[in-house]
Amino acid sequence: MRRGLWIAAGCLSAVMMCIVVTGCSPPRSDHPVIGAKNFTEQVVLGEFLAQEIEAHSKLKVERRFYLAGSYICQQALVAGRIDAYVEYTGTALTAILKQPLDRDPLRTLATVRGLYATRYGVEVGAPLGFENTFAMVIRGEDARRLQLTKLSQAAAYSPQWRLGVGYEFEQRPDGLPGLSAAYGLKFAAAPRTMDLGLLYRALNAHQVDMIAANSTDGPIEALGLTVLEDDLHYFPPYQAVPLVRTEALKRWPEIGVALEALAGRITAEDMRGMNEAVDGEHRDPAEVVREFRGRKGL
């Protein structure tokens, strides 16, 4: 999944690593520090952790967002420069822990939990309730007209469809070749390959009929599109889970209370709406999170 691409940015040079790490001074002794990677969804999730901790305690939480990917967040976590951040199980399993891909969500979560605890002294909290993985998306009007909800149902119609994909999805092992084989998908023409930002525009303009997107992209909800269920479980699991230093949990038990309150409370639809509020409506992430927490009684 493309979340792993952020790791490559952190590995480009040892010099960049030194700059980032030395720029992240150790957290103060009297409050926890929450980190986040450098894209919208991560900042929103970082705000969730921070606001929940502050709501369940008298602690003042320091935000250290926009860290350059999983590798940098991992190094900061192990070094004690941040105390927690949200990761995705598939990324944690393959990119951080260097384990073989496993498409079983429960087994993946168990492996990630065990290895983080033994290797790094880090606890993996309960999933927040959604995954951010690849998603095959069609227009809502087509889904309703054809009564499509599952990807396996699309094989009967795909020979008349045009497919739009990003450059990476067409080639990667868990991308188009394996997906087409698993579901028997055949399309009217070769896939149209384009920048990810253009996929939704092309789908909305009827230039393509299905696109390979991310399951929590804001435009899915904003444009009334439909994500077809991956009912054969082709895509690996990428559940959003909080990673927290065990030492921080012992020092501030309120963090554990906050994580319990968030367990299973955020759906993919919720995440799409919040991503769209920040990216599409240009709202402040902290305000978006406060509003969501108020609606959910958090």
Coordinates of C-alpha atoms in Angstrom, one line a residue:
M1 CA 0.0 0.0 0.0
R2 CA 1.1 3.5 -0.7
R3 CA 1.5 4.5 2.9
G4 CA 4.7 2.6 2.8
L5 CA 6.0 5.1 0.3
W6 CA 6.5 7.6 3.0
I7 CA 9.1 5.3 4.4
A8 CA 11.2 5.7 1.3
A9 CA 11.3 9.4 1.8
G10 CA 12.8 8.9 5.3
C11 CA 15.5 6.5 3.9
L12 CA 16.8 8.8 1.1
S13 CA 19.8 9.8 3.1
A14 CA 21.4 9.5 6.5
V15 CA 21.8 13.2 6.5
M16 CA 18.1 13.9 6.3
M17 CA 17.5 11.4 9.1
C18 CA 20.0 13.1 11.3
I19 CA 18.4 16.5 10.7
V20 CA 14.9 15.3 11.5
V21 CA 15.9 13.3 14.6
T22 CA 18.1 15.9 16.1
G23 CA 15.4 18.4 15.4
C24 CA 13.0 16.4 17.5
S25 CA 14.2 17.1 21.0
P26 CA 13.1 14.6 23.7
P27 CA 9.7 15.2 25.2
R28 CA 9.4 17.2 28.3
S29 CA 9.2 15.2 31.5
D30 CA 5.7 16.5 32.4
H31 CA 3.6 15.7 29.3
P32 CA 3.2 13.1 26.5
V33 CA 4.1 13.9 22.9
I34 CA 1.9 12.6 20.0
G35 CA 3.4 12.3 16.5
A36 CA 1.9 12.0 13.0
K37 CA 3.1 11.5 9.5
N38 CA 3.0 14.3 6.9
F39 CA -0.4 13.8 5.3
T40 CA -3.9 15.0 6.2
E41 CA -5.3 11.7 7.6
Q42 CA -2.4 11.3 9.9
V43 CA -2.7 14.8 11.3
V44 CA -6.4 14.2 11.9
L45 CA -5.6 10.9 13.7
G46 CA -2.8 12.6 15.7
E47 CA -5.4 15.2 16.8
F48 CA -7.7 12.4 17.9
L49 CA -5.1 10.9 20.2
A50 CA -4.1 14.2 21.6
Q51 CA -7.6 15.5 22.2
E52 CA -8.8 12.2 23.8
I53 CA -5.8 12.2 26.2
E54 CA -6.5 15.8 27.2
A55 CA -10.3 15.0 27.6
H56 CA -9.5 12.0 29.9
S57 CA -6.9 13.7 32.0
K58 CA -5.3 17.0 33.1
L59 CA -2.3 16.3 30.9
K60 CA -1.2 18.9 28.3
V61 CA -0.3 17.0 25.1
E62 CA 2.4 18.2 22.7
R63 CA 1.7 17.7 19.0
R64 CA 4.6 16.8 16.8
F65 CA 3.0 16.3 13.4
Y66 CA 4.2 16.3 9.8
L67 CA 7.0 13.8 10.4
A68 CA 8.4 12.4 7.2
G69 CA 6.8 9.0 7.1
S70 CA 6.7 5.7 9.0
Y71 CA 10.4 5.3 9.3
I72 CA 10.9 8.7 10.9
C73 CA 7.9 8.1 13.2
Q74 CA 9.3 4.7 14.2
Q75 CA 12.7 6.1 15.0
A76 CA 11.2 8.9 17.0
L77 CA 9.0 6.5 18.9
V78 CA 11.8 4.1 19.8
A79 CA 14.1 7.0 20.8
G80 CA 11.4 8.5 23.1
R81 CA 11.0 11.7 21.1
I82 CA 7.3 10.9 20.6
D83 CA 5.2 8.7 22.8
A84 CA 2.5 7.6 20.3
Y85 CA 1.3 7.8 16.7
V86 CA -1.1 6.0 14.5
E87 CA 0.2 3.4 12.0
Y88 CA -1.4 0.9 9.6
T89 CA -1.0 -2.8 10.3
G90 CA 0.1 -3.8 6.8
T91 CA 2.7 -1.0 6.8
A92 CA 3.9 -2.0 10.2
L93 CA 4.1 -5.7 9.3
T94 CA 6.1 -5.3 6.1
A95 CA 7.9 -2.0 6.2
I96 CA 8.8 -1.7 9.8
L97 CA 8.9 -5.3 11.0
K98 CA 10.1 -6.8 7.7
Q99 CA 7.7 -9.7 7.8
P100 CA 6.0 -11.5 4.9
L101 CA 2.7 -10.1 3.8
D102 CA -0.3 -11.7 5.5
R103 CA -3.9 -11.1 4.3
D104 CA -5.5 -12.2 7.5
P105 CA -6.4 -9.1 9.6
L106 CA -6.5 -10.9 13.0
R107 CA -3.2 -12.7 12.3
T108 CA -1.5 -9.6 11.0
L109 CA -2.6 -7.6 14.1
A110 CA -1.4 -10.4 16.5
T111 CA 2.0 -10.6 14.7
V112 CA 2.4 -6.8 14.8
R113 CA 1.4 -6.7 18.5
G114 CA 3.8 -9.4 19.5
L115 CA 6.8 -8.1 17.6
Y116 CA 6.4 -4.4 18.6
A117 CA 6.2 -5.5 22.3
T118 CA 9.3 -7.7 22.2
R119 CA 11.5 -5.7 19.9
Y120 CA 10.6 -2.1 20.8
G121 CA 8.7 -2.0 24.1
V122 CA 5.7 -0.6 22.2
E123 CA 2.1 -1.5 22.7
V124 CA -0.3 -1.7 19.8
G125 CA -3.7 -0.5 20.8
A126 CA -7.1 -1.7 19.6
P127 CA -7.9 -0.8 15.9
L128 CA -9.6 2.5 15.6
G129 CA -12.3 1.0 13.3
F130 CA -11.2 1.5 9.7
E131 CA -8.6 0.5 7.2
N132 CA -6.9 2.7 4.6
T133 CA -6.2 0.4 1.8
F134 CA -6.7 0.3 -2.0
A135 CA -10.3 0.5 -3.0
M136 CA -12.0 -0.1 -6.4
V137 CA -14.4 2.8 -6.8
I138 CA -17.3 3.3 -9.3
R139 CA -19.9 6.0 -9.7
G140 CA -22.8 5.8 -7.2
E141 CA -25.3 6.0 -10.0
D142 CA -23.8 2.9 -11.7
A143 CA -23.7 1.0 -8.4
R144 CA -27.4 1.7 -7.8
R145 CA -28.5 1.0 -11.4
L146 CA -26.6 -2.3 -11.5
Q147 CA -27.1 -3.2 -7.8
L148 CA -23.4 -3.6 -7.3
T149 CA -21.9 -3.7 -3.8
K150 CA -19.1 -6.3 -4.1
L151 CA -16.1 -6.5 -6.4
S152 CA -16.9 -10.0 -7.3
Q153 CA -20.1 -8.8 -8.9
A154 CA -18.2 -6.4 -11.2
A155 CA -16.7 -9.1 -13.4
A156 CA -20.0 -9.4 -15.3
Y157 CA -19.8 -5.7 -16.3
S158 CA -16.1 -4.9 -16.5
P159 CA -15.7 -5.9 -20.2
Q160 CA -17.8 -2.8 -21.0
W161 CA -15.9 -0.6 -18.5
R162 CA -12.7 1.6 -18.8
L163 CA -10.4 1.4 -15.8
G164 CA -8.3 4.3 -14.4
V165 CA -5.3 3.6 -12.1
G166 CA -2.3 5.3 -10.7
Y167 CA 1.2 4.5 -12.0
E168 CA 2.1 2.4 -9.0
F169 CA -1.0 0.3 -8.8
E170 CA -0.6 -1.0 -12.4
Q171 CA 2.7 -2.7 -11.5
R172 CA 2.9 -3.5 -7.8
P173 CA 2.5 -7.2 -6.5
D174 CA -0.8 -6.4 -4.7
G175 CA -2.1 -4.3 -7.5
L176 CA -3.8 -4.7 -10.8
P177 CA -2.4 -8.0 -12.2
G178 CA -3.3 -10.0 -9.1
L179 CA -6.6 -8.2 -8.6
S180 CA -7.7 -9.0 -12.2
A181 CA -6.7 -12.6 -11.8
A182 CA -8.4 -13.0 -8.4
Y183 CA -11.7 -11.5 -9.6
G184 CA -11.6 -12.4 -13.3
L185 CA -11.8 -8.7 -14.3
K186 CA -11.4 -7.8 -17.9
F187 CA -11.8 -4.3 -19.2
A188 CA -12.8 -2.8 -22.5
A189 CA -9.3 -1.3 -23.1
A190 CA -5.9 -1.1 -21.4
P191 CA -6.1 0.8 -18.1
R192 CA -5.7 4.6 -18.3
T193 CA -2.8 5.5 -16.1
M194 CA -2.7 9.0 -14.6
D195 CA -1.8 11.0 -11.5
L196 CA -3.8 10.0 -8.5
G197 CA -5.3 13.5 -8.2
L198 CA -6.9 13.1 -11.7
L199 CA -8.6 9.8 -11.1
Y200 CA -11.7 11.2 -9.5
R201 CA -12.0 13.9 -12.1
A202 CA -11.9 11.3 -14.8
L203 CA -14.4 9.1 -13.1
N204 CA -16.8 11.9 -12.5
A205 CA -16.5 13.0 -16.2
H206 CA -17.3 9.5 -17.4
Q207 CA -13.8 9.2 -19.0
V208 CA -13.4 6.0 -17.0
D209 CA -15.9 3.7 -15.2
M210 CA -13.8 2.4 -12.3
I211 CA -10.7 3.6 -10.5
A212 CA -8.2 2.2 -8.1
A213 CA -8.2 4.7 -5.2
N214 CA -7.6 4.8 -1.4
S215 CA -10.5 3.7 0.8
T216 CA -10.5 6.8 2.9
D217 CA -10.1 9.4 0.2
G218 CA -12.4 12.4 0.8
P219 CA -13.8 12.7 -2.8
I220 CA -15.5 9.3 -2.4
E221 CA -18.1 10.7 -0.1
A222 CA -18.1 14.2 -1.6
L223 CA -18.9 12.9 -5.1
G224 CA -21.3 10.2 -4.0
L225 CA -19.1 7.4 -5.2
T226 CA -19.3 3.7 -4.2
V227 CA -16.4 1.6 -2.9
L228 CA -17.0 -2.0 -4.0
E229 CA -16.4 -4.5 -1.2
D230 CA -13.2 -6.6 -1.5
D231 CA -15.3 -9.7 -0.7
L232 CA -12.5 -12.1 -1.7
H233 CA -10.1 -10.2 0.7
Y234 CA -7.5 -9.7 -2.0
F235 CA -6.0 -6.5 -0.6
P236 CA -3.9 -6.9 2.6
P237 CA -5.2 -5.5 5.9
Y238 CA -4.3 -1.9 6.7
Q239 CA -6.1 -1.3 10.0
A240 CA -5.4 2.0 11.7
V241 CA -3.9 1.3 15.1
P242 CA -2.2 3.5 17.8
L243 CA 1.3 2.6 18.7
V244 CA 2.3 3.7 22.2
R245 CA 5.6 3.3 24.2
T246 CA 5.0 1.0 27.1
E247 CA 7.0 3.3 29.3
A248 CA 4.6 6.2 28.4
L249 CA 1.6 4.0 29.3
K250 CA 3.1 3.2 32.7
R251 CA 3.9 6.9 33.3
W252 CA 0.6 8.2 32.1
P253 CA -2.2 5.6 32.4
E254 CA -4.6 8.2 31.1
I255 CA -3.2 7.4 27.6
G256 CA -4.6 3.9 27.9
V257 CA -8.0 5.2 28.9
A258 CA -8.1 7.5 25.9
L259 CA -7.1 4.7 23.5
E260 CA -9.9 2.5 24.9
A261 CA -12.4 5.3 24.3
L262 CA -11.3 5.5 20.6
A263 CA -11.3 1.8 19.9
G264 CA -13.7 1.0 17.0
R265 CA -15.1 4.5 16.9
I266 CA -14.0 5.7 13.5
T267 CA -15.3 4.2 10.3
A268 CA -13.9 4.5 6.8
E269 CA -16.9 6.8 6.0
D270 CA -16.1 9.0 9.0
M271 CA -12.4 9.2 7.9
R272 CA -13.4 10.1 4.3
G273 CA -15.6 12.9 5.6
M274 CA -12.9 14.3 7.8
N275 CA -10.3 14.1 5.1
E276 CA -12.6 15.9 2.8
A277 CA -13.4 18.6 5.4
V278 CA -9.7 19.4 5.7
D279 CA -8.6 18.9 2.1
G280 CA -11.7 19.9 0.2
E281 CA -13.2 22.5 2.6
H282 CA -9.8 23.7 4.0
R283 CA -10.9 23.4 7.6
D284 CA -8.6 23.2 10.5
P285 CA -7.9 19.5 11.5
A286 CA -8.2 20.2 15.2
E287 CA -11.6 21.8 14.7
V288 CA -12.8 18.9 12.5
V289 CA -11.8 16.4 15.2
R290 CA -13.5 18.4 18.0
E291 CA -16.7 18.6 16.0
F292 CA -16.6 14.8 15.3
R293 CA -15.9 14.0 18.9
G294 CA -18.8 16.1 19.9
R295 CA -21.2 14.3 17.6
K296 CA -20.0 10.9 18.7
G297 CA -20.1 11.7 22.4
L298 CA -16.4 11.3 22.9

